[in-house]
Amino acid sequence: MTDTASTAVERAARLSYGRLLSLLAARGRDLAAAEDALGGALLRALETWPVSGVPDNPDAWLLAAARRIAVDAWRRQATAGALRAEVALLDEERLARQDGPLPDRRLSLMLACAHPAIDAAIRTPLMMQIILGIEVRRMASAFLLKPATLAQGLVRAKARIRDLGLGFELPGADVLPERIDAVLDAIYAAYTLGWDDDFAADDARGDLTEEGCWLGRIVAELAPDHAEANALLALLLFSEARKPARRDRASGAFVPLSEQDPDDWNAALLAEAEERLRRARPGEAPGRYGLEAAIQSVHADRRRTGRTDWRAVEHLYRGLVARVPAIGARIGHAAALAECDGPAAGLEALDRIAMDGIATHQPYWATRAHLLAALGRESEARGAYERAIGLSRDPAVRQFLAERTGRTAQPSTEPARLAPGGFEQAAISPGDAE
């Protein structure tokens, strides 16, 4: 019973954190207090469920418990707040007795976090933390920030929301245009972490890819004519379609994009992605997500043609770098150049990336290692491979790189095919989410 209860609490924390927090914060307008209450409810569940059993509706139980904890806190602070909390508690007790799912207000909370009064640099990590429960340490690594710096920014942003009393209702069409880009960036960044962690370690958050796709669909439906909303959803769907082919079915070994069997890709998701991309194109030049989705579309076309149009990929990456010169985009462009013009051209492009941005960026070192190996520079390639291995969280990827390291004793005659995002050309990588 203890193992089952602990598993149920862990599952609720992973899958329902943002949904529960959005419901708690919607009433109190205080994110920090809502987080404290939800954390207390999870601890109470760890103490209670092994004895009483896992409730039929764990989310509703946690919400009611968190609300009681919040009420106690409000009672200690102000009589008026306590009265408001008592009324809210009655409503949550009703929710705790229902059998169906709880209402979902995550998108409302994301849009509140995208309010113009919130520092633009902190909006994406703020949404990732409070909606999806992603740890500061993990986000700091992805955004190339010090954990303490990011944590301080998050505290200030939550205090700003509390002090302004920002509402968590869906905003009207008049304010959506100024907030939707921040929401799209947060969805993209969350999916990135889920994609990278999908097979990684014990703390993997592969469910983030599902959450990212769900939120992407909601935003695209909310703004059906928004090109970048449709383009982002297309990008995520292209990636989801290829997910089953990332591992060898028999051995579990990592399979890079260039070696994946296109027949293993999900045809239905690819078709949906292409339809979303078509909606994003009419009447205007593509934005960041439009370009990234177009790159994915070129790769997906290998299922039909049997080949990859690398010149088209290079052209699209060049446009992406001109628009968003992030590390991931520049690594992707370098890898595409290597396919078109040879590994020396790709390595030259990598050399133009500032060293202070790539010291701990695994895709850079994996791509660099492969290009060095293709040029026959064995010693340098081995050093880059070892660095990439040390930065890899996924055991299968580490094994893949170790095998490549062993091959560097002989100059490679294969074209360069490793690229960012788990060595998959055009795949999403944290560097792209800066």
Short mmCIF file of C-alpha atoms in Angstrom, two decimals:
data_model
loop_
_atom_site.label_atom_id
_atom_site.label_comp_id
_atom_site.label_asym_id
_atom_site.label_seq_id
_atom_site.Cartn_x
_atom_site.Cartn_y
_atom_site.Cartn_z
CA MET A 1 0.00 0.00 0.00
CA THR A 2 2.86 2.38 0.85
CA ASP A 3 4.48 1.92 -2.57
CA THR A 4 1.15 2.40 -4.33
CA ALA A 5 0.36 5.54 -2.35
CA SER A 6 3.81 7.02 -2.93
CA THR A 7 3.52 6.30 -6.63
CA ALA A 8 0.10 7.96 -6.73
CA VAL A 9 1.43 11.08 -5.00
CA GLU A 10 4.41 11.24 -7.34
CA ARG A 11 2.17 10.83 -10.37
CA ALA A 12 -0.18 13.58 -9.18
CA ALA A 13 2.79 15.88 -8.59
CA ARG A 14 4.13 15.26 -12.07
CA LEU A 15 0.93 15.30 -14.08
CA SER A 16 -1.42 17.58 -12.13
CA TYR A 17 0.81 20.17 -10.49
CA GLY A 18 0.05 22.98 -12.89
CA ARG A 19 -3.66 22.26 -13.06
CA LEU A 20 -3.98 22.26 -9.26
CA LEU A 21 -1.80 25.33 -8.82
CA SER A 22 -3.80 27.29 -11.38
CA LEU A 23 -7.03 26.55 -9.49
CA LEU A 24 -5.49 27.55 -6.17
CA ALA A 25 -3.90 30.72 -7.50
CA ALA A 26 -7.02 31.79 -9.37
CA ARG A 27 -8.73 32.57 -6.06
CA GLY A 28 -5.91 33.92 -3.94
CA ARG A 29 -3.91 35.77 -6.63
CA ASP A 30 -0.77 34.74 -4.70
CA LEU A 31 1.39 32.21 -6.51
CA ALA A 32 3.88 31.77 -3.68
CA ALA A 33 1.11 31.04 -1.17
CA ALA A 34 -0.55 28.65 -3.61
CA GLU A 35 2.74 26.79 -4.08
CA ASP A 36 3.20 26.50 -0.32
CA ALA A 37 -0.32 25.17 0.12
CA LEU A 38 0.03 22.62 -2.68
CA GLY A 39 3.38 21.48 -1.33
CA GLY A 40 1.79 20.98 2.08
CA ALA A 41 -1.04 18.98 0.52
CA LEU A 42 1.41 16.67 -1.22
CA LEU A 43 3.23 16.07 2.07
CA ARG A 44 -0.10 15.38 3.78
CA ALA A 45 -0.97 12.87 1.05
CA LEU A 46 2.32 11.04 1.65
CA GLU A 47 1.32 10.71 5.31
CA THR A 48 -2.37 9.92 4.80
CA TRP A 49 -2.76 7.80 1.68
CA PRO A 50 -0.60 4.85 2.87
CA VAL A 51 -3.05 4.49 5.79
CA SER A 52 -6.42 5.41 4.30
CA GLY A 53 -5.75 4.38 0.72
CA VAL A 54 -5.48 6.39 -2.48
CA PRO A 55 -8.71 8.40 -2.98
CA ASP A 56 -10.86 7.83 -6.06
CA ASN A 57 -10.10 11.35 -7.24
CA PRO A 58 -6.55 12.17 -6.07
CA ASP A 59 -6.51 15.60 -7.72
CA ALA A 60 -9.68 16.73 -5.98
CA TRP A 61 -8.36 15.44 -2.65
CA LEU A 62 -5.13 17.38 -3.09
CA LEU A 63 -7.01 20.51 -4.10
CA ALA A 64 -9.26 20.34 -1.03
CA ALA A 65 -6.28 19.68 1.27
CA ALA A 66 -4.33 22.56 -0.23
CA ARG A 67 -7.32 24.85 0.13
CA ARG A 68 -7.61 23.97 3.84
CA ILE A 69 -3.92 24.76 4.31
CA ALA A 70 -4.43 28.08 2.52
CA VAL A 71 -7.44 28.84 4.72
CA ASP A 72 -5.37 28.27 7.84
CA ALA A 73 -2.74 30.65 6.51
CA TRP A 74 -5.35 33.28 5.66
CA ARG A 75 -6.90 32.96 9.13
CA ARG A 76 -3.57 33.86 10.63
CA GLN A 77 -3.24 36.90 8.38
CA ALA A 78 -6.61 38.62 8.09
CA THR A 79 -10.23 38.10 9.08
CA ALA A 80 -11.52 39.31 5.69
CA GLY A 81 -9.23 36.92 3.89
CA ALA A 82 -10.38 34.10 6.12
CA LEU A 83 -14.01 34.78 5.26
CA ARG A 84 -13.24 34.71 1.55
CA ALA A 85 -11.27 31.51 2.03
CA GLU A 86 -14.13 29.84 3.91
CA VAL A 87 -16.47 30.49 1.01
CA ALA A 88 -13.91 29.12 -1.44
CA LEU A 89 -13.40 26.06 0.73
CA LEU A 90 -17.07 25.13 0.50
CA ASP A 91 -16.76 25.13 -3.27
CA GLU A 92 -13.61 23.00 -3.16
CA GLU A 93 -15.31 20.50 -0.87
CA ARG A 94 -17.92 20.10 -3.58
CA LEU A 95 -15.18 19.54 -6.14
CA ALA A 96 -13.56 16.95 -3.89
CA ARG A 97 -16.74 14.85 -3.99
CA GLN A 98 -17.12 14.89 -7.77
CA ASP A 99 -16.10 11.95 -9.96
CA GLY A 100 -15.10 13.81 -13.11
CA PRO A 101 -11.95 15.78 -13.88
CA LEU A 102 -11.29 19.14 -12.30
CA PRO A 103 -11.54 22.28 -14.42
CA ASP A 104 -8.29 23.28 -16.13
CA ARG A 105 -7.15 26.88 -15.86
CA ARG A 106 -3.51 26.48 -16.80
CA LEU A 107 -3.76 28.53 -19.94
CA SER A 108 -5.40 31.35 -17.99
CA LEU A 109 -2.50 31.32 -15.54
CA MET A 110 0.04 31.27 -18.36
CA LEU A 111 -1.54 34.33 -19.91
CA ALA A 112 -1.49 36.07 -16.52
CA CYS A 113 2.24 35.32 -16.27
CA ALA A 114 2.66 36.89 -19.71
CA HIS A 115 1.24 40.21 -18.47
CA PRO A 116 3.29 43.20 -19.74
CA ALA A 117 4.05 44.18 -16.12
CA ILE A 118 6.09 40.98 -15.70
CA ASP A 119 9.72 41.17 -16.78
CA ALA A 120 9.86 39.71 -20.31
CA ALA A 121 13.02 37.72 -19.54
CA ILE A 122 11.34 35.81 -16.70
CA ARG A 123 7.96 35.06 -18.29
CA THR A 124 8.93 31.77 -19.93
CA PRO A 125 10.67 30.17 -16.88
CA LEU A 126 7.87 31.49 -14.64
CA MET A 127 5.26 29.68 -16.70
CA MET A 128 7.38 26.55 -16.87
CA GLN A 129 7.77 26.44 -13.10
CA ILE A 130 4.23 27.18 -11.99
CA ILE A 131 2.35 25.35 -14.76
CA LEU A 132 4.57 22.30 -15.14
CA GLY A 133 6.47 22.19 -11.86
CA ILE A 134 9.91 22.20 -13.48
CA GLU A 135 12.76 22.65 -11.03
CA VAL A 136 14.80 25.85 -11.05
CA ARG A 137 18.01 23.84 -11.39
CA ARG A 138 16.80 22.14 -14.56
CA MET A 139 15.53 25.37 -16.10
CA ALA A 140 18.69 27.24 -15.22
CA SER A 141 20.72 24.68 -17.14
CA ALA A 142 18.47 24.96 -20.17
CA PHE A 143 18.55 28.76 -20.17
CA LEU A 144 22.28 28.92 -19.39
CA LEU A 145 21.65 30.85 -16.16
CA LYS A 146 22.85 30.47 -12.59
CA PRO A 147 20.14 28.79 -10.44
CA ALA A 148 20.32 31.56 -7.83
CA THR A 149 19.83 34.27 -10.46
CA LEU A 150 16.83 32.50 -11.95
CA ALA A 151 15.32 31.78 -8.53
CA GLN A 152 15.53 35.46 -7.54
CA GLY A 153 13.83 36.48 -10.77
CA LEU A 154 10.99 34.02 -10.17
CA VAL A 155 10.42 35.28 -6.63
CA ARG A 156 10.21 38.85 -7.85
CA ALA A 157 7.78 37.92 -10.62
CA LYS A 158 5.44 36.10 -8.23
CA ALA A 159 5.48 39.06 -5.86
CA ARG A 160 4.64 41.31 -8.80
CA ILE A 161 1.60 39.19 -9.68
CA ARG A 162 0.45 39.28 -6.06
CA ASP A 163 0.96 43.01 -5.66
CA LEU A 164 -0.86 43.84 -8.90
CA GLY A 165 -3.69 41.41 -8.13
CA LEU A 166 -3.55 40.09 -11.68
CA GLY A 167 -6.60 38.07 -12.71
CA PHE A 168 -6.31 34.53 -14.04
CA GLU A 169 -9.25 34.61 -16.41
CA LEU A 170 -8.79 34.18 -20.15
CA PRO A 171 -8.13 37.68 -21.50
CA GLY A 172 -10.12 39.20 -24.30
CA ALA A 173 -9.05 39.32 -27.91
CA ASP A 174 -7.67 42.83 -27.41
CA VAL A 175 -4.83 41.73 -25.10
CA LEU A 176 -4.14 38.27 -26.51
CA PRO A 177 -1.80 39.48 -29.29
CA GLU A 178 0.62 41.06 -26.82
CA ARG A 179 0.80 37.93 -24.64
CA ILE A 180 0.55 34.96 -26.94
CA ASP A 181 4.20 34.97 -28.05
CA ALA A 182 5.40 34.55 -24.46
CA VAL A 183 3.00 31.63 -24.00
CA LEU A 184 4.24 29.98 -27.20
CA ASP A 185 7.86 30.34 -26.03
CA ALA A 186 7.02 28.65 -22.71
CA ILE A 187 5.24 25.76 -24.44
CA TYR A 188 8.21 25.33 -26.76
CA ALA A 189 10.71 25.37 -23.89
CA ALA A 190 8.66 22.85 -21.88
CA TYR A 191 8.45 20.50 -24.84
CA THR A 192 12.19 20.86 -25.32
CA LEU A 193 12.90 19.65 -21.79
CA GLY A 194 10.48 16.76 -22.20
CA TRP A 195 12.06 15.79 -25.51
CA ASP A 196 15.58 15.84 -24.10
CA ASP A 197 14.55 14.02 -20.90
CA ASP A 198 12.22 11.48 -22.48
CA PHE A 199 14.69 8.62 -22.12
CA ALA A 200 17.20 10.27 -19.83
CA ALA A 201 17.30 9.75 -16.09
CA ASP A 202 15.20 8.82 -13.10
CA ASP A 203 13.87 12.38 -12.94
CA ALA A 204 12.86 12.35 -16.62
CA ARG A 205 9.82 14.41 -17.48
CA GLY A 206 8.75 12.83 -20.78
CA ASP A 207 5.19 13.80 -19.90
CA LEU A 208 6.23 17.37 -20.68
CA THR A 209 5.99 16.55 -24.38
CA GLU A 210 2.37 15.51 -23.90
CA GLU A 211 1.66 18.64 -21.87
CA GLY A 212 3.35 20.78 -24.50
CA CYS A 213 1.26 19.31 -27.31
CA TRP A 214 -1.93 19.69 -25.26
CA LEU A 215 -1.22 23.34 -24.49
CA GLY A 216 -0.16 23.94 -28.08
CA ARG A 217 -3.49 22.64 -29.33
CA ILE A 218 -5.41 24.81 -26.87
CA VAL A 219 -3.57 27.97 -27.92
CA ALA A 220 -3.96 27.17 -31.62
CA GLU A 221 -7.70 26.73 -31.13
CA LEU A 222 -7.87 29.93 -29.09
CA ALA A 223 -6.07 31.84 -31.86
CA PRO A 224 -6.87 29.90 -35.07
CA ASP A 225 -5.55 32.66 -37.35
CA HIS A 226 -2.27 33.17 -35.48
CA ALA A 227 0.47 31.89 -37.80
CA GLU A 228 3.05 31.15 -35.13
CA ALA A 229 0.54 29.32 -32.90
CA ASN A 230 -0.22 26.95 -35.78
CA ALA A 231 3.46 26.71 -36.70
CA LEU A 232 4.49 25.78 -33.16
CA LEU A 233 1.85 23.07 -33.00
CA ALA A 234 3.08 21.76 -36.35
CA LEU A 235 6.66 21.70 -35.02
CA LEU A 236 5.65 19.72 -31.95
CA LEU A 237 3.57 17.27 -33.97
CA PHE A 238 6.43 16.63 -36.41
CA SER A 239 8.64 15.82 -33.43
CA GLU A 240 6.01 13.60 -31.79
CA ALA A 241 5.57 11.70 -35.05
CA ARG A 242 9.24 10.70 -35.01
CA LYS A 243 9.41 9.80 -31.34
CA PRO A 244 8.77 6.03 -31.75
CA ALA A 245 11.77 5.75 -34.09
CA ARG A 246 14.26 7.28 -31.65
CA ARG A 247 14.96 3.91 -30.07
CA ASP A 248 15.70 0.51 -31.54
CA ARG A 249 12.73 -1.69 -30.65
CA ALA A 250 14.86 -4.70 -29.76
CA SER A 251 17.86 -3.18 -27.99
CA GLY A 252 16.65 0.25 -26.92
CA ALA A 253 19.70 1.79 -28.57
CA PHE A 254 19.57 5.41 -29.70
CA VAL A 255 18.83 5.87 -33.41
CA PRO A 256 19.80 9.23 -34.97
CA LEU A 257 17.39 10.84 -37.40
CA SER A 258 19.45 9.97 -40.47
CA GLU A 259 19.25 6.26 -39.59
CA GLN A 260 15.59 6.12 -38.60
CA ASP A 261 13.18 4.13 -40.73
CA PRO A 262 10.53 6.61 -41.94
CA ASP A 263 7.97 3.81 -41.87
CA ASP A 264 8.25 3.95 -38.07
CA TRP A 265 7.09 7.58 -38.04
CA ASN A 266 3.47 8.26 -37.17
CA ALA A 267 1.76 9.02 -40.49
CA ALA A 268 -1.36 10.52 -38.89
CA LEU A 269 0.65 13.00 -36.82
CA LEU A 270 2.76 13.94 -39.84
CA ALA A 271 -0.39 14.67 -41.85
CA GLU A 272 -1.79 16.80 -39.03
CA ALA A 273 1.51 18.66 -38.73
CA GLU A 274 1.53 19.44 -42.46
CA GLU A 275 -2.03 20.74 -42.24
CA ARG A 276 -1.11 23.03 -39.33
CA LEU A 277 1.93 24.27 -41.24
CA ARG A 278 -0.23 25.11 -44.24
CA ARG A 279 -2.44 27.22 -41.98
CA ALA A 280 0.61 29.12 -40.75
CA ARG A 281 1.97 30.11 -44.17
CA PRO A 282 -0.62 32.20 -46.04
CA GLY A 283 -0.07 35.90 -46.42
CA GLU A 284 3.07 36.52 -44.39
CA ALA A 285 6.72 35.62 -44.05
CA PRO A 286 7.32 32.74 -41.62
CA GLY A 287 8.38 33.49 -38.07
CA ARG A 288 10.68 31.47 -35.89
CA TYR A 289 8.34 28.53 -35.40
CA GLY A 290 7.27 28.64 -39.03
CA LEU A 291 10.90 28.21 -40.09
CA GLU A 292 11.56 25.43 -37.58
CA ALA A 293 8.39 23.59 -38.61
CA ALA A 294 9.38 23.96 -42.27
CA ILE A 295 12.74 22.34 -41.49
CA GLN A 296 10.93 19.46 -39.85
CA SER A 297 8.65 19.19 -42.87
CA VAL A 298 11.64 18.78 -45.20
CA HIS A 299 12.92 15.94 -43.04
CA ALA A 300 9.49 14.34 -42.87
CA ASP A 301 9.34 14.38 -46.67
CA ARG A 302 12.00 11.65 -46.67
CA ARG A 303 9.13 9.28 -45.91
CA ARG A 304 7.77 10.06 -49.39
CA THR A 305 10.93 10.64 -51.46
CA GLY A 306 13.54 8.49 -49.73
CA ARG A 307 15.97 11.42 -49.57
CA THR A 308 16.57 14.64 -47.62
CA ASP A 309 16.81 17.95 -49.46
CA TRP A 310 19.76 19.28 -47.48
CA ARG A 311 20.07 22.45 -49.50
CA ALA A 312 16.49 23.34 -48.53
CA VAL A 313 17.32 22.57 -44.88
CA GLU A 314 20.42 24.79 -45.06
CA HIS A 315 18.43 27.62 -46.63
CA LEU A 316 15.77 27.44 -43.91
CA TYR A 317 18.36 27.33 -41.15
CA ARG A 318 20.07 30.37 -42.65
CA GLY A 319 16.77 32.23 -42.41
CA LEU A 320 16.25 31.00 -38.85
CA VAL A 321 19.71 32.17 -37.75
CA ALA A 322 19.07 35.58 -39.31
CA ARG A 323 15.84 35.85 -37.35
CA VAL A 324 16.82 34.12 -34.09
CA PRO A 325 20.62 33.66 -33.79
CA ALA A 326 20.34 31.26 -30.85
CA ILE A 327 22.95 28.58 -30.26
CA GLY A 328 20.74 25.68 -31.29
CA ALA A 329 19.81 27.31 -34.60
CA ARG A 330 23.45 28.05 -35.38
CA ILE A 331 24.48 24.47 -34.61
CA GLY A 332 21.71 23.21 -36.88
CA HIS A 333 22.87 25.49 -39.65
CA ALA A 334 26.45 24.26 -39.24
CA ALA A 335 25.31 20.65 -39.51
CA ALA A 336 23.26 21.42 -42.62
CA LEU A 337 26.24 23.22 -44.19
CA ALA A 338 28.33 20.11 -43.54
CA GLU A 339 25.80 18.02 -45.44
CA CYS A 340 25.81 20.42 -48.38
CA ASP A 341 29.37 21.69 -48.59
CA GLY A 342 31.41 19.24 -46.53
CA PRO A 343 32.46 18.91 -42.86
CA ALA A 344 35.04 21.70 -43.11
CA ALA A 345 32.29 24.23 -43.92
CA GLY A 346 30.24 22.98 -40.98
CA LEU A 347 33.19 23.16 -38.60
CA GLU A 348 33.99 26.70 -39.73
CA ALA A 349 30.41 27.72 -38.85
CA LEU A 350 30.72 26.08 -35.42
CA ASP A 351 33.96 27.96 -34.79
CA ARG A 352 32.10 31.25 -35.18
CA ILE A 353 29.89 30.50 -32.15
CA ALA A 354 31.09 32.27 -29.01
CA MET A 355 32.73 29.90 -26.55
CA ASP A 356 30.94 31.35 -23.52
CA GLY A 357 27.66 29.99 -24.87
CA ILE A 358 28.69 26.41 -25.62
CA ALA A 359 30.82 25.29 -22.67
CA THR A 360 28.04 23.05 -21.32
CA HIS A 361 25.92 22.72 -24.47
CA GLN A 362 25.95 19.04 -25.36
CA PRO A 363 24.66 19.27 -28.98
CA TYR A 364 27.55 21.59 -29.85
CA TRP A 365 30.17 19.10 -28.70
CA ALA A 366 28.45 16.11 -30.28
CA THR A 367 28.19 17.91 -33.62
CA ARG A 368 31.75 19.19 -33.39
CA ALA A 369 33.04 15.70 -32.58
CA HIS A 370 31.37 14.19 -35.60
CA LEU A 371 32.66 16.85 -37.99
CA LEU A 372 36.20 16.50 -36.62
CA ALA A 373 35.98 12.74 -37.09
CA ALA A 374 34.75 13.21 -40.65
CA LEU A 375 37.85 15.34 -41.31
CA GLY A 376 40.14 12.66 -39.86
CA ARG A 377 41.19 14.79 -36.86
CA GLU A 378 40.99 11.82 -34.49
CA SER A 379 42.51 13.25 -31.33
CA GLU A 380 40.39 16.40 -31.38
CA ALA A 381 37.29 14.39 -32.22
CA ARG A 382 37.88 12.06 -29.29
CA GLY A 383 38.16 14.98 -26.88
CA ALA A 384 34.92 16.51 -28.20
CA TYR A 385 33.14 13.15 -27.99
CA GLU A 386 34.25 12.71 -24.38
CA ARG A 387 32.97 16.15 -23.53
CA ALA A 388 29.62 15.40 -25.19
CA ILE A 389 29.37 12.10 -23.31
CA GLY A 390 29.94 13.89 -20.02
CA LEU A 391 27.12 16.32 -20.80
CA SER A 392 24.62 13.62 -21.88
CA ARG A 393 21.86 12.57 -19.49
CA ASP A 394 20.54 9.73 -21.62
CA PRO A 395 22.44 6.40 -21.13
CA ALA A 396 21.59 5.30 -24.69
CA VAL A 397 23.01 8.53 -26.10
CA ARG A 398 26.15 8.11 -24.02
CA GLN A 399 26.55 4.60 -25.42
CA PHE A 400 25.98 5.87 -28.94
CA LEU A 401 28.68 8.51 -28.52
CA ALA A 402 31.07 6.03 -26.92
CA GLU A 403 30.73 3.80 -29.96
CA ARG A 404 31.40 6.74 -32.23
CA THR A 405 34.47 7.58 -30.17
CA GLY A 406 35.82 4.13 -30.89
CA ARG A 407 35.41 4.71 -34.60
CA THR A 408 37.59 7.81 -34.66
CA ALA A 409 40.75 5.70 -34.98
CA GLN A 410 40.02 5.60 -38.74
CA PRO A 411 39.09 8.66 -40.80
CA SER A 412 35.37 8.66 -41.55
CA THR A 413 34.10 8.70 -45.13
CA GLU A 414 30.45 9.13 -44.08
CA PRO A 415 28.79 12.56 -44.50
CA ALA A 416 28.25 14.50 -41.31
CA ARG A 417 24.81 13.67 -39.93
CA LEU A 418 24.86 14.49 -36.26
CA ALA A 419 23.09 17.66 -35.21
CA PRO A 420 21.41 19.38 -32.25
CA GLY A 421 18.50 18.17 -30.21
CA GLY A 422 19.66 14.66 -29.32
CA PHE A 423 21.74 14.53 -32.54
CA GLU A 424 18.63 14.79 -34.68
CA GLN A 425 18.80 17.35 -37.43
CA ALA A 426 16.27 20.14 -36.82
CA ALA A 427 15.09 18.64 -33.55
CA ILE A 428 14.36 20.95 -30.66
CA SER A 429 17.20 21.82 -28.33
CA PRO A 430 17.39 23.95 -25.16
CA GLY A 431 19.72 26.34 -26.93
CA ASP A 432 16.90 27.31 -29.23
CA ALA A 433 14.76 28.31 -26.24
CA GLU A 434 17.05 31.03 -24.87
#
